Amino acid sequence: MAMVERFDLLFSLGKFDQCNLLIEKTTTMGDNLKNQWIVSCNMISSQFMSTYVKDNISDVKTKPNQQYIKEQQTIISQIRSAPLNMAQLQLELSALYNLCFIRIQTENVGCLYDHQFLQIIKETLIRVIGQQDWRHCGLHQDTTELLFLALQQAHDDRILSPLVSLCCLWIVVNCRQTKTDSVMQLVDKCVTLHGLKNLELPPLTLLPLSLILTGQHYIDTPSVTDIVYMTAGIVYFRKEDSKAKEYLNQIESPEFKGYTAYLKACQDYYSENYVEVLTTLAIDHTDMTSRLKALHCHLFGLALSKLEKHQCAIQKFREALEHDFSFLLPLYHISLEYRSLGMTLAELESLNLLSTALQNGDTKPTDYSQDMFTQITHETNGEVTLCQVLYTLACRCSQLNMYEDASQRYLDLLVYLNDTSAIQISGNSLVRVPRIQSIYFEAIKCLHDAKNYNDCVAVCDQVLSCLPSGSQNSSFSFLNQSEIDQMSCDTSLTGIFDINDIEPDQLEGASSQEGSKRKRQHSAESKRKDTECDSDAMVLLYKADCFVLLDKIETALQCLDKYVGKIPFSDDLGKGTRPQQQIKRRRLDSSGEESSQLKDTLPVNDLQKLASSVYCHLGVAVATRGQNKDALHFLRISLRLNQDALYNHAVVLWKDNKRQASVDWCQGRDIETVSDSFHLSGLLRQKQNKLR
């Protein structure tokens, strides 16, 4: 068996170390230049693949890949220096393809848009075009256009195989950069080429493009035809479903069948054809990895869930976990199915298990730029992060009034957010996480509701140290917008318009609108500052309320002193006025609340309600110390913000032997005390006993 054939066999089997030994044993100094180029390129390819397979992608970048790239560029330069013929063009295109492959896998995809590197690609393509009809081509032309021209002029089968592989690689690069529209014509040209099945493979071994398409290197290398159809199917995926399915259906390689079935099922799922999803995925395929089997079961479960077959969906999600437990997204969807079934404890147990698995597991975040299949199916199989799970678990516990559990999850989440070495917020796009500032405010409220006042005060202090009115010594600032955008899952779209799109009449009125635009900008800036002040005030109020409930009145008063200038008093509430239709006699129910159908409907914002509650608690706490005068002062502040404190105010007046004042105060708020005096007296006595 010839050395090249033995090398190809060992390379396809993934025995790259043996490839290196074979080259070292059979290489002689007497070989001609062509053989030396082939041997050198194959040596680089086998060494690169040996390193790539043994190490993960992040480690590969630290290996001597720059040395591989330099050696490959040197070989290309040597080939170009020799007299031009088809055999040399075949080697040059093959070496150029391998060079692009190595750079894509070891560097950022954008490296191929580097000006100097583009020059290398264009020079080779111009040589291919010029060899056919000596057409004048320049380096100023677009690379995609040159590739298209090269395909049109390439009639020799010897250069067609590496040229088509190079085109597919360029198409993949543009798809990763979301520049799919620019290469559609090139895709269609590759698909319409004749004779791809019988192409002669070059003597120089091409690196497997399947590694970029699906992330796998196969023993039986897929044909050039299947590579082209797979590339075309990926390009048209979720853009033109009919074309994508047409190309995917023509793939014959069994190694690709599992991937094509999943892609077709995904398109049906997005089109809400859930029965078609079940039909497509019901067919068993060989040569599927454990991860691909898990993906099939997971998508099958999603379709069953949409058909409201929740128990069957749970079973499929469990099968997915059995195939690959490092793929934890099915466990999250199991919790959603339990929620749909109303099984709250099972739902929380699933989320807790998922949280534990993410904390203790050795799972690494998926790099969605590794292969195109993973990238384009990210919406259905994107991994959830620990941040997303902790936030979901905290919210669910809070919604179920399980404040103790919710507060603990919020604390775990805050600890995770402050561990900047391991933080990863963005994950599956279907699981939303708000801005970090909102998470902190939710945590403060939950800790307060859970009566975990000491931890609530600690979190308030951390927030106040980051807000503009606080000190700027914290390394974690909420209002650093770039940091917020980087760490938040929420995205915002900004509209961009061209001045040429504006109508003439709009341009005429532009100058007159300039002043109003400035006013709007000033108004937006003012609104932003008001929001910051509200955030500062809210945190101070929660902190003060915690100190009141911890019986640290003096410390609470110090917090309220910082807030007193920001009290949003309502003039209507202060004067006790209300719309004419609301002036009715109101009666008290057995719990001391007003009847719901007769409640005052004046708008009171959340900040007013919170401030009213804090001052009400403060008034009650001071009243228990016998300081009725101070208690009345705080309760009247509470009343000006929200009338819910009316009853405590009346009780304090009653306790201070100002019974007529208590009755007058109630009558002034349209509460009938004559016909219902016995009920009112009992209520006030009950409140008085609580204050003792």
XYZ file of C-alpha atoms in Angstrom:
692
model
C 0.000 0.000 0.000
C 1.361 3.416 -0.965
C 2.392 5.758 1.815
C -0.276 8.348 0.927
C -3.055 5.732 1.003
C -1.847 4.347 4.341
C -1.706 7.878 5.714
C -5.282 8.593 4.563
C -6.520 5.374 6.183
C -4.834 6.080 9.516
C -6.019 9.698 9.389
C -9.644 8.679 8.800
C -9.398 6.225 11.723
C -8.256 9.070 13.960
C -4.840 7.490 14.636
C -2.937 10.723 14.245
C 0.119 9.667 16.268
C 0.630 6.728 13.913
C 0.295 9.148 10.996
C 3.183 11.158 12.401
C 5.326 8.016 12.837
C 4.532 6.858 9.307
C 5.663 10.164 7.827
C 8.849 10.215 9.886
C 9.775 6.664 8.796
C 9.014 7.013 5.089
C 10.261 10.545 4.442
C 13.570 10.745 2.580
C 15.666 13.686 1.482
C 15.617 12.431 -2.100
C 11.915 13.101 -2.598
C 10.997 15.687 -5.196
C 9.527 19.053 -4.204
C 5.932 17.940 -4.751
C 6.296 14.968 -2.393
C 8.062 17.130 0.167
C 5.164 19.613 0.119
C 2.618 16.809 0.506
C 4.541 15.212 3.376
C 5.035 18.544 5.156
C 1.356 19.500 4.877
C 0.199 16.064 6.016
C 2.579 16.210 8.971
C 1.116 19.572 10.025
C -2.439 18.219 9.658
C -1.800 15.068 11.700
C 0.034 16.977 14.433
C -2.749 19.546 14.634
C -5.497 16.903 14.788
C -3.555 14.924 17.380
C -3.379 18.014 19.590
C -6.982 18.999 18.866
C -8.469 15.606 19.748
C -6.491 15.188 22.974
C -7.115 18.690 24.333
C -10.206 20.812 24.596
C -10.656 23.843 22.390
C -9.348 26.371 24.910
C -6.114 24.419 25.387
C -5.607 24.085 21.656
C -5.221 27.838 21.389
C -2.186 27.713 23.665
C -0.401 25.041 21.617
C 2.165 25.946 18.935
C -0.527 26.539 16.338
C 1.112 29.754 15.235
C 4.047 27.584 14.217
C 1.709 25.352 12.177
C 0.238 28.426 10.483
C 3.664 29.854 9.632
C 4.874 26.546 8.201
C 1.702 26.177 6.128
C 2.077 29.705 4.747
C 5.704 28.951 3.874
C 4.647 25.857 1.913
C 2.038 27.878 0.001
C 4.695 30.453 -0.897
C 7.017 27.697 -2.142
C 4.261 26.176 -4.300
C 3.537 29.575 -5.848
C 7.196 30.048 -6.732
C 7.167 26.947 -8.969
C 5.858 26.956 -12.580
C 2.066 27.094 -12.679
C 0.167 23.905 -13.580
C -2.939 22.024 -12.474
C -1.088 19.694 -10.108
C 0.421 22.641 -8.271
C -2.907 24.493 -8.143
C -4.433 21.379 -6.606
C -1.767 21.336 -3.889
C -1.993 25.095 -3.372
C -5.784 25.031 -2.919
C -5.527 22.046 -0.559
C -2.827 23.729 1.526
C -4.844 26.975 1.590
C -7.962 25.102 2.757
C -6.025 23.434 5.598
C -4.514 26.782 6.572
C -7.975 28.393 6.799
C -9.271 25.403 8.763
C -6.502 25.640 11.378
C -7.001 29.382 11.803
C -10.763 29.008 12.252
C -10.411 26.282 14.870
C -7.665 27.975 16.867
C -8.505 31.662 16.525
C -11.565 33.853 16.295
C -13.616 33.318 13.144
C -13.014 36.947 12.245
C -9.346 36.123 11.592
C -10.259 35.253 7.998
C -11.337 38.859 7.477
C -7.825 40.048 8.291
C -6.575 42.077 5.318
C -3.237 40.294 4.960
C -4.819 36.867 5.206
C -7.489 37.790 2.666
C -4.672 38.719 0.303
C -3.319 35.158 0.520
C -6.754 33.702 -0.312
C -7.394 36.121 -3.176
C -3.996 35.518 -4.788
C -4.680 31.779 -4.982
C -8.180 32.320 -6.391
C -6.841 34.713 -9.028
C -4.323 32.041 -10.058
C -7.192 29.537 -10.417
C -9.264 31.943 -12.519
C -6.296 33.107 -14.583
C -5.189 29.536 -15.359
C -8.493 28.964 -17.179
C -9.072 32.042 -19.328
C -6.472 34.610 -18.186
C -9.244 36.938 -17.143
C -7.973 40.040 -15.404
C -8.876 39.935 -11.709
C -7.740 42.255 -8.970
C -7.198 41.984 -5.234
C -9.820 44.697 -4.769
C -12.611 42.250 -5.635
C -14.726 40.614 -2.954
C -13.581 37.167 -1.798
C -17.046 35.658 -2.260
C -17.156 36.987 -5.823
C -13.729 35.514 -6.585
C -14.801 32.126 -5.200
C -17.897 32.216 -7.413
C -15.802 33.062 -10.491
C -13.336 30.293 -9.635
C -16.189 27.750 -9.448
C -17.456 28.922 -12.823
C -14.040 28.536 -14.450
C -12.892 25.347 -12.699
C -13.481 22.543 -15.199
C -10.625 20.298 -14.085
C -11.715 17.724 -11.488
C -8.303 17.819 -9.835
C -8.849 21.313 -8.412
C -12.618 21.071 -7.943
C -12.517 19.020 -4.725
C -10.279 21.400 -2.685
C -11.991 24.428 -4.261
C -15.474 23.243 -3.234
C -14.177 22.467 0.264
C -12.721 25.980 0.462
C -16.077 27.444 -0.668
C -17.959 25.463 1.997
C -15.495 26.653 4.622
C -15.967 30.269 3.526
C -19.752 29.834 3.635
C -19.544 28.512 7.200
C -17.394 31.469 8.251
C -19.950 33.926 6.898
C -22.801 32.053 8.588
C -21.017 32.300 11.921
C -20.710 36.032 11.368
C -24.438 36.194 10.439
C -23.526 37.225 6.889
C -25.550 34.435 5.328
C -27.225 36.558 2.645
C -23.886 37.426 1.065
C -23.052 33.767 0.313
C -26.455 32.444 -0.820
C -25.437 32.626 -4.488
C -22.226 30.755 -3.721
C -24.218 28.029 -1.934
C -26.553 27.563 -4.889
C -23.571 27.383 -7.247
C -21.915 24.632 -5.185
C -25.136 22.603 -5.119
C -25.609 22.774 -8.900
C -22.097 21.512 -9.718
C -22.107 18.193 -11.578
C -19.880 15.223 -10.936
C -19.185 15.908 -7.257
C -19.669 12.241 -6.361
C -16.827 11.107 -8.617
C -14.306 13.790 -7.729
C -10.681 12.794 -7.458
C -9.354 13.388 -3.952
C -6.122 15.403 -3.795
C -2.910 13.686 -2.656
C -2.711 16.176 0.188
C -5.103 15.102 2.975
C -7.822 17.687 3.654
C -8.778 18.384 7.252
C -12.345 17.135 7.978
C -14.932 19.855 7.395
C -17.419 17.683 9.305
C -15.588 18.800 12.450
C -16.786 22.371 11.826
C -20.257 21.368 10.615
C -21.212 18.881 13.352
C -18.269 18.830 15.758
C -17.416 15.206 14.874
C -14.600 13.482 12.970
C -15.837 10.310 11.287
C -14.015 7.117 10.331
C -15.877 7.027 7.022
C -15.257 10.513 5.712
C -18.481 11.963 4.217
C -18.342 12.608 0.490
C -17.885 16.080 -0.963
C -21.508 15.921 -2.141
C -22.819 15.293 1.379
C -20.600 18.059 2.739
C -22.055 20.481 0.174
C -25.660 19.467 0.894
C -25.086 19.636 4.659
C -23.608 23.116 4.301
C -26.533 24.229 2.128
C -29.074 22.801 4.584
C -27.440 24.676 7.459
C -27.367 27.933 5.487
C -31.077 27.757 4.583
C -32.107 26.495 8.044
C -34.983 28.685 9.343
C -34.653 30.943 6.303
C -36.246 28.851 3.557
C -37.606 25.669 5.104
C -38.477 24.005 1.816
C -34.973 24.464 0.388
C -33.337 23.389 3.627
C -35.371 20.163 3.709
C -34.688 19.545 0.018
C -30.927 19.668 0.549
C -30.991 17.748 3.839
C -33.049 14.952 2.262
C -30.360 14.384 -0.388
C -27.652 13.562 2.156
C -26.721 9.869 2.016
C -23.969 9.606 4.621
C -25.252 7.630 7.663
C -23.039 9.755 9.924
C -25.094 12.829 8.966
C -28.554 11.206 9.112
C -29.086 11.870 12.819
C -28.187 15.544 12.381
C -30.380 16.029 9.323
C -33.349 14.436 11.108
C -32.881 16.779 14.054
C -32.637 19.858 11.820
C -35.800 18.904 9.923
C -37.615 18.239 13.202
C -36.484 21.632 14.515
C -37.990 23.353 11.489
C -41.286 21.538 12.078
C -41.157 22.488 15.757
C -40.669 26.176 14.952
C -43.545 25.896 12.441
C -45.733 24.351 15.201
C -46.077 21.063 13.300
C -45.569 19.023 16.449
C -46.949 15.753 15.072
C -44.418 15.963 12.218
C -41.680 16.382 14.821
C -42.707 13.120 16.478
C -42.848 11.351 13.113
C -39.383 12.535 12.060
C -37.684 11.711 15.360
C -39.401 8.325 15.726
C -37.042 6.871 13.091
C -33.958 5.381 14.717
C -30.581 6.265 13.198
C -27.245 4.550 13.637
C -23.911 6.244 14.295
C -25.398 8.810 16.683
C -23.387 10.147 19.604
C -24.847 10.087 23.113
C -25.308 13.876 22.971
C -27.206 13.641 19.676
C -29.463 10.922 21.113
C -30.131 13.180 24.097
C -30.996 16.058 21.755
C -33.456 13.849 19.863
C -35.208 12.801 23.084
C -35.259 16.381 24.342
C -36.880 17.761 21.180
C -39.327 14.838 21.208
C -40.269 15.823 24.766
C -40.736 19.474 23.785
C -43.165 18.447 21.038
C -45.099 16.226 23.476
C -45.281 19.134 25.906
C -46.789 21.370 23.226
C -49.378 18.639 22.617
C -50.130 18.739 26.394
C -48.904 15.182 26.943
C -46.945 16.178 30.020
C -46.341 12.738 31.541
C -44.999 11.397 28.228
C -42.836 14.506 27.885
C -41.331 13.901 31.335
C -40.484 10.340 30.300
C -38.690 11.567 27.160
C -36.762 14.191 29.114
C -35.621 11.461 31.495
C -34.435 9.386 28.539
C -32.421 12.383 27.361
C -30.735 12.595 30.769
C -29.958 8.867 30.642
C -28.204 9.298 27.298
C -26.123 12.297 28.426
C -26.437 13.706 31.940
C -24.002 16.511 31.110
C -26.839 17.922 28.982
C -28.998 19.291 31.814
C -31.598 21.293 29.895
C -34.123 18.386 29.973
C -34.050 18.556 33.774
C -35.166 22.186 33.600
C -38.015 21.254 31.262
C -39.031 18.454 33.630
C -39.610 21.138 36.269
C -41.793 23.064 33.806
C -43.859 19.947 33.126
C -44.399 19.423 36.846
C -45.515 23.045 37.083
C -48.046 22.452 34.300
C -49.339 19.431 36.220
C -49.609 21.467 39.426
C -47.006 19.296 41.197
C -45.223 22.090 43.032
C -42.998 19.970 45.266
C -41.782 17.883 42.321
C -41.110 21.073 40.364
C -38.982 22.566 43.140
C -37.201 19.248 43.665
C -36.232 19.181 39.971
C -34.923 22.740 40.121
C -32.969 21.956 43.298
C -31.453 18.892 41.635
C -30.523 20.986 38.602
C -28.938 23.620 40.827
C -26.920 20.967 42.677
C -25.792 19.367 39.412
C -24.595 22.710 38.050
C -22.786 23.580 41.285
C -21.077 20.224 41.781
C -20.757 18.992 38.217
C -17.670 19.358 36.085
C -19.720 20.601 33.152
C -18.215 23.381 31.083
C -20.252 26.004 29.245
C -20.854 25.047 25.647
C -18.851 26.991 23.101
C -21.497 27.695 20.475
C -18.883 28.745 17.934
C -17.304 25.274 17.785
C -19.642 23.788 15.187
C -22.475 25.095 13.063
C -25.004 22.477 14.165
C -24.755 23.526 17.815
C -24.819 27.200 16.897
C -27.960 27.180 14.757
C -29.912 24.924 17.165
C -28.970 26.955 20.226
C -32.557 28.088 20.787
C -33.779 24.561 21.529
C -30.676 22.970 23.071
C -28.812 25.893 24.665
C -27.608 25.042 28.160
C -29.061 26.766 31.215
C -26.624 28.433 33.600
C -26.474 28.301 37.379
C -27.505 31.954 37.507
C -30.659 31.247 35.492
C -31.581 28.249 37.646
C -31.003 30.021 40.971
C -33.049 32.997 39.840
C -35.891 30.787 38.578
C -35.886 28.815 41.826
C -35.876 31.978 43.946
C -38.769 33.474 41.962
C -40.852 30.307 42.187
C -40.357 30.022 45.954
C -41.273 33.679 46.334
C -44.416 33.250 44.197
C -45.424 30.305 46.397
C -44.894 32.440 49.549
C -42.003 30.197 50.606
C -39.992 33.202 51.685
C -37.406 31.329 53.761
C -36.406 29.117 50.828
C -36.618 32.026 48.403
C -34.382 34.222 50.556
C -31.755 31.478 50.770
C -31.771 31.088 46.983
C -31.453 34.819 46.511
C -28.464 34.845 48.866
C -26.873 31.979 46.904
C -27.490 33.923 43.710
C -25.916 37.099 45.107
C -22.842 35.146 46.208
C -22.582 33.708 42.696
C -22.947 37.143 41.104
C -20.106 38.503 43.216
C -17.804 35.631 42.224
C -16.531 37.317 39.064
C -14.117 34.453 38.343
C -16.941 32.004 37.609
C -19.858 34.221 36.655
C -21.863 33.209 33.604
C -25.343 34.674 33.319
C -26.344 34.318 29.691
C -27.309 30.807 28.650
C -30.505 29.444 27.172
C -32.348 32.298 25.483
C -35.740 31.024 26.707
C -34.825 31.524 30.386
C -34.857 35.229 31.148
C -32.793 36.896 33.855
C -33.316 40.608 34.618
C -30.647 43.202 35.227
C -28.477 42.668 38.274
C -29.883 45.762 39.960
C -33.390 44.286 39.736
C -32.145 40.992 41.199
C -30.751 42.822 44.225
C -33.996 44.725 44.785
C -36.011 41.507 44.542
C -33.639 39.877 47.034
C -34.076 42.758 49.493
C -37.868 42.491 49.345
C -37.772 38.712 49.733
C -35.401 38.855 52.725
C -37.684 41.445 54.297
C -40.774 39.284 53.735
C -38.911 36.288 55.179
C -38.163 38.380 58.311
C -34.465 37.790 57.707
C -33.716 41.350 58.723
C -29.978 41.104 59.406
C -29.208 39.698 55.952
C -31.578 42.240 54.432
C -29.615 45.073 56.054
C -26.344 43.596 54.755
C -27.673 43.449 51.182
C -29.037 46.993 51.490
C -25.597 48.214 52.551
C -24.028 46.527 49.529
C -26.547 48.138 47.187
C -26.164 51.582 48.763
C -22.397 51.365 48.328
C -22.933 50.952 44.577
C -25.648 53.536 43.945
C -24.540 57.053 42.898
C -25.480 58.595 46.220
C -23.336 56.079 48.077
C -19.601 55.591 48.125
C -17.861 54.620 44.917
C -15.384 52.200 46.469
C -17.270 49.080 45.493
C -15.850 47.011 42.672
C -19.358 45.976 41.638
C -21.305 48.976 40.359
C -24.928 48.558 39.295
C -24.988 51.564 37.039
C -21.929 50.665 34.966
C -23.935 50.174 31.787
C -21.320 48.192 29.879
C -21.042 45.737 32.752
C -24.803 45.445 33.011
C -25.167 44.784 29.282
C -22.440 42.157 29.399
C -23.906 40.301 32.368
C -27.594 40.519 31.572
C -29.585 38.192 29.377
C -31.909 40.987 28.324
C -31.086 42.543 24.988
C -32.195 45.810 23.438
C -32.558 46.620 19.763
C -31.583 50.034 18.515
C -33.147 51.345 15.331
C -30.825 52.912 12.755
C -32.140 55.087 9.940
C -30.587 56.768 6.933
C -31.152 60.484 6.389
C -31.919 59.725 2.744
C -35.008 57.827 3.898
C -36.521 60.996 5.424
C -39.137 62.786 3.363
C -38.521 66.442 2.327
C -41.358 67.739 4.490
C -39.782 66.014 7.462
C -36.488 67.751 6.728
C -38.213 71.130 6.636
C -39.600 70.639 10.100
C -36.347 69.286 11.500
C -34.993 72.641 12.621
C -38.210 73.546 14.405
C -38.172 70.200 16.197
C -34.585 70.524 17.396
C -35.599 72.432 20.491
C -38.258 69.889 21.404
C -35.729 67.057 20.935
C -33.420 68.715 23.419
C -36.314 69.000 25.838
C -37.095 65.316 25.410
C -33.454 64.411 25.992
C -33.426 66.580 29.095
C -36.657 64.938 30.221
C -35.179 61.458 29.707
C -32.096 62.435 31.693
C -34.299 63.812 34.450
C -36.358 60.618 34.462
C -33.204 58.511 34.774
C -32.060 60.561 37.760
C -35.494 60.223 39.350
C -35.280 56.449 38.931
C -31.879 56.398 40.615
C -33.263 58.470 43.498
C -36.251 56.130 43.829
C -33.895 53.135 43.965
C -31.810 54.816 46.647
C -34.929 55.741 48.630
C -36.433 52.260 48.388
C -33.287 50.599 49.732
C -33.074 53.118 52.582
C -36.704 52.460 53.494
C -36.242 48.686 53.594
C -33.109 49.132 55.693
C -34.918 51.470 58.091
C -37.874 49.098 58.397
C -35.523 46.223 59.238
C -33.965 48.292 62.028
C -37.436 49.174 63.344
C -38.444 45.524 63.415
C -35.111 44.685 65.085
C -36.033 47.300 67.735
C -33.130 49.567 66.765
C -35.180 52.750 66.631
C -32.292 55.226 66.736
C -30.497 53.525 63.828
C -33.752 53.441 61.862
C -34.223 57.179 62.425
C -30.742 57.817 61.028
C -31.715 55.983 57.819
C -34.976 57.905 57.576
C -33.145 61.208 58.032
C -31.357 60.491 54.734
C -34.688 59.746 53.112
C -36.832 62.529 54.572
C -36.067 64.975 51.749
C -37.297 62.466 49.161
C -40.689 61.702 50.714
C -43.239 61.671 47.842
C -46.096 63.309 49.746
C -49.398 63.409 47.932
C -51.179 66.743 48.233
C -54.531 65.060 47.832
C -53.762 62.615 50.595
C -52.431 65.355 52.827
C -55.575 67.417 52.454
C -57.841 64.414 52.692
C -59.665 65.390 49.460
C -61.076 62.927 46.972
C -63.294 63.000 43.878
C -66.922 63.872 44.456
C -68.161 60.412 43.545
C -65.950 58.900 46.253
C -67.452 60.932 49.138
C -69.408 58.149 50.791
C -69.804 56.856 54.288
C -67.380 54.004 54.797
C -67.766 51.166 57.244
C -65.164 48.901 58.795
C -65.227 45.149 58.343
C -64.445 42.692 61.116
C -60.687 42.823 60.481
C -60.523 46.587 60.754
C -60.146 47.113 56.980
C -62.423 49.210 54.842
C -64.979 47.418 52.715
C -63.317 46.676 49.380
C -66.084 48.174 47.277
C -65.821 51.475 49.159
C -62.039 51.853 49.280
C -60.456 55.107 48.227
C -59.194 54.839 44.647
C -56.622 57.614 44.740
C -53.374 56.407 43.130
C -50.603 55.594 45.587
C -47.289 54.391 44.158
C -45.212 51.576 45.625
C -42.682 53.930 47.169
C -45.431 55.785 49.046
C -46.881 52.520 50.319
C -43.479 51.324 51.492
C -42.705 54.627 53.203
C -46.136 54.647 54.842
C -45.581 51.113 56.128
C -42.165 52.012 57.572
C -43.475 55.081 59.394
C -46.472 53.102 60.612
C -44.186 50.406 62.054
C -42.042 53.124 63.588
C -45.072 54.786 65.146
C -46.287 51.514 66.646
C -42.802 50.708 67.970
C -42.489 54.130 69.607
C -46.014 53.847 71.032
C -45.096 50.601 72.770
C -42.422 52.598 74.604
C -45.071 55.022 75.818
C -43.897 57.869 73.576
C -47.358 58.678 72.252
C -46.476 62.151 71.010
C -43.674 60.823 68.810
C -45.886 57.944 67.747
C -48.588 60.362 66.567
C -45.973 62.311 64.611
C -44.762 59.226 62.723
C -48.277 57.903 62.168
C -49.390 61.231 60.693
C -46.471 61.064 58.254
C -47.655 57.571 57.370
C -51.198 58.879 56.871
C -50.024 61.562 54.468
C -48.501 58.834 52.322
C -51.218 56.202 52.590
C -54.366 56.025 54.723
C -53.806 52.417 55.771
C -52.273 53.744 59.013
C -55.519 55.475 60.039
C -56.495 52.814 62.559
C -53.163 52.760 64.375
C -53.360 56.543 64.579
C -56.846 56.365 66.090
C -55.704 53.721 68.578
C -52.802 55.868 69.787
C -55.156 58.833 70.249
C -57.562 56.609 72.156
C -54.739 55.241 74.302
C -53.566 58.786 75.067
C -57.055 59.546 76.473
C -57.898 61.685 73.468
C -61.022 59.750 72.625
C -62.909 62.657 71.129
C -59.907 63.405 68.906
C -59.902 59.765 67.818
C -63.597 59.943 66.908
C -63.139 63.283 65.157
C -60.207 61.891 63.185
C -62.296 58.965 61.970
C -65.263 61.172 61.120
C -62.965 63.504 59.196
C -62.091 60.526 56.996
C -65.776 59.737 56.374
C -65.831 56.732 58.708
C -69.166 56.534 60.462
C -68.725 56.323 64.234
C -72.256 56.999 65.525
C -74.300 54.085 64.236
C -71.288 51.794 64.426
C -69.718 53.086 67.612
C -69.864 49.750 69.424
C -67.961 48.001 66.629
C -65.435 50.833 66.464
C -64.857 50.742 70.195
C -64.225 47.016 70.106
C -61.833 47.416 67.227
C -59.900 50.213 68.929
C -59.720 48.195 72.131
C -58.314 45.260 70.172
C -55.674 47.476 68.578
C -54.853 49.004 71.950
C -54.205 45.577 73.454
C -51.787 44.800 70.626
C -49.794 47.918 71.432
C -49.330 46.944 75.070
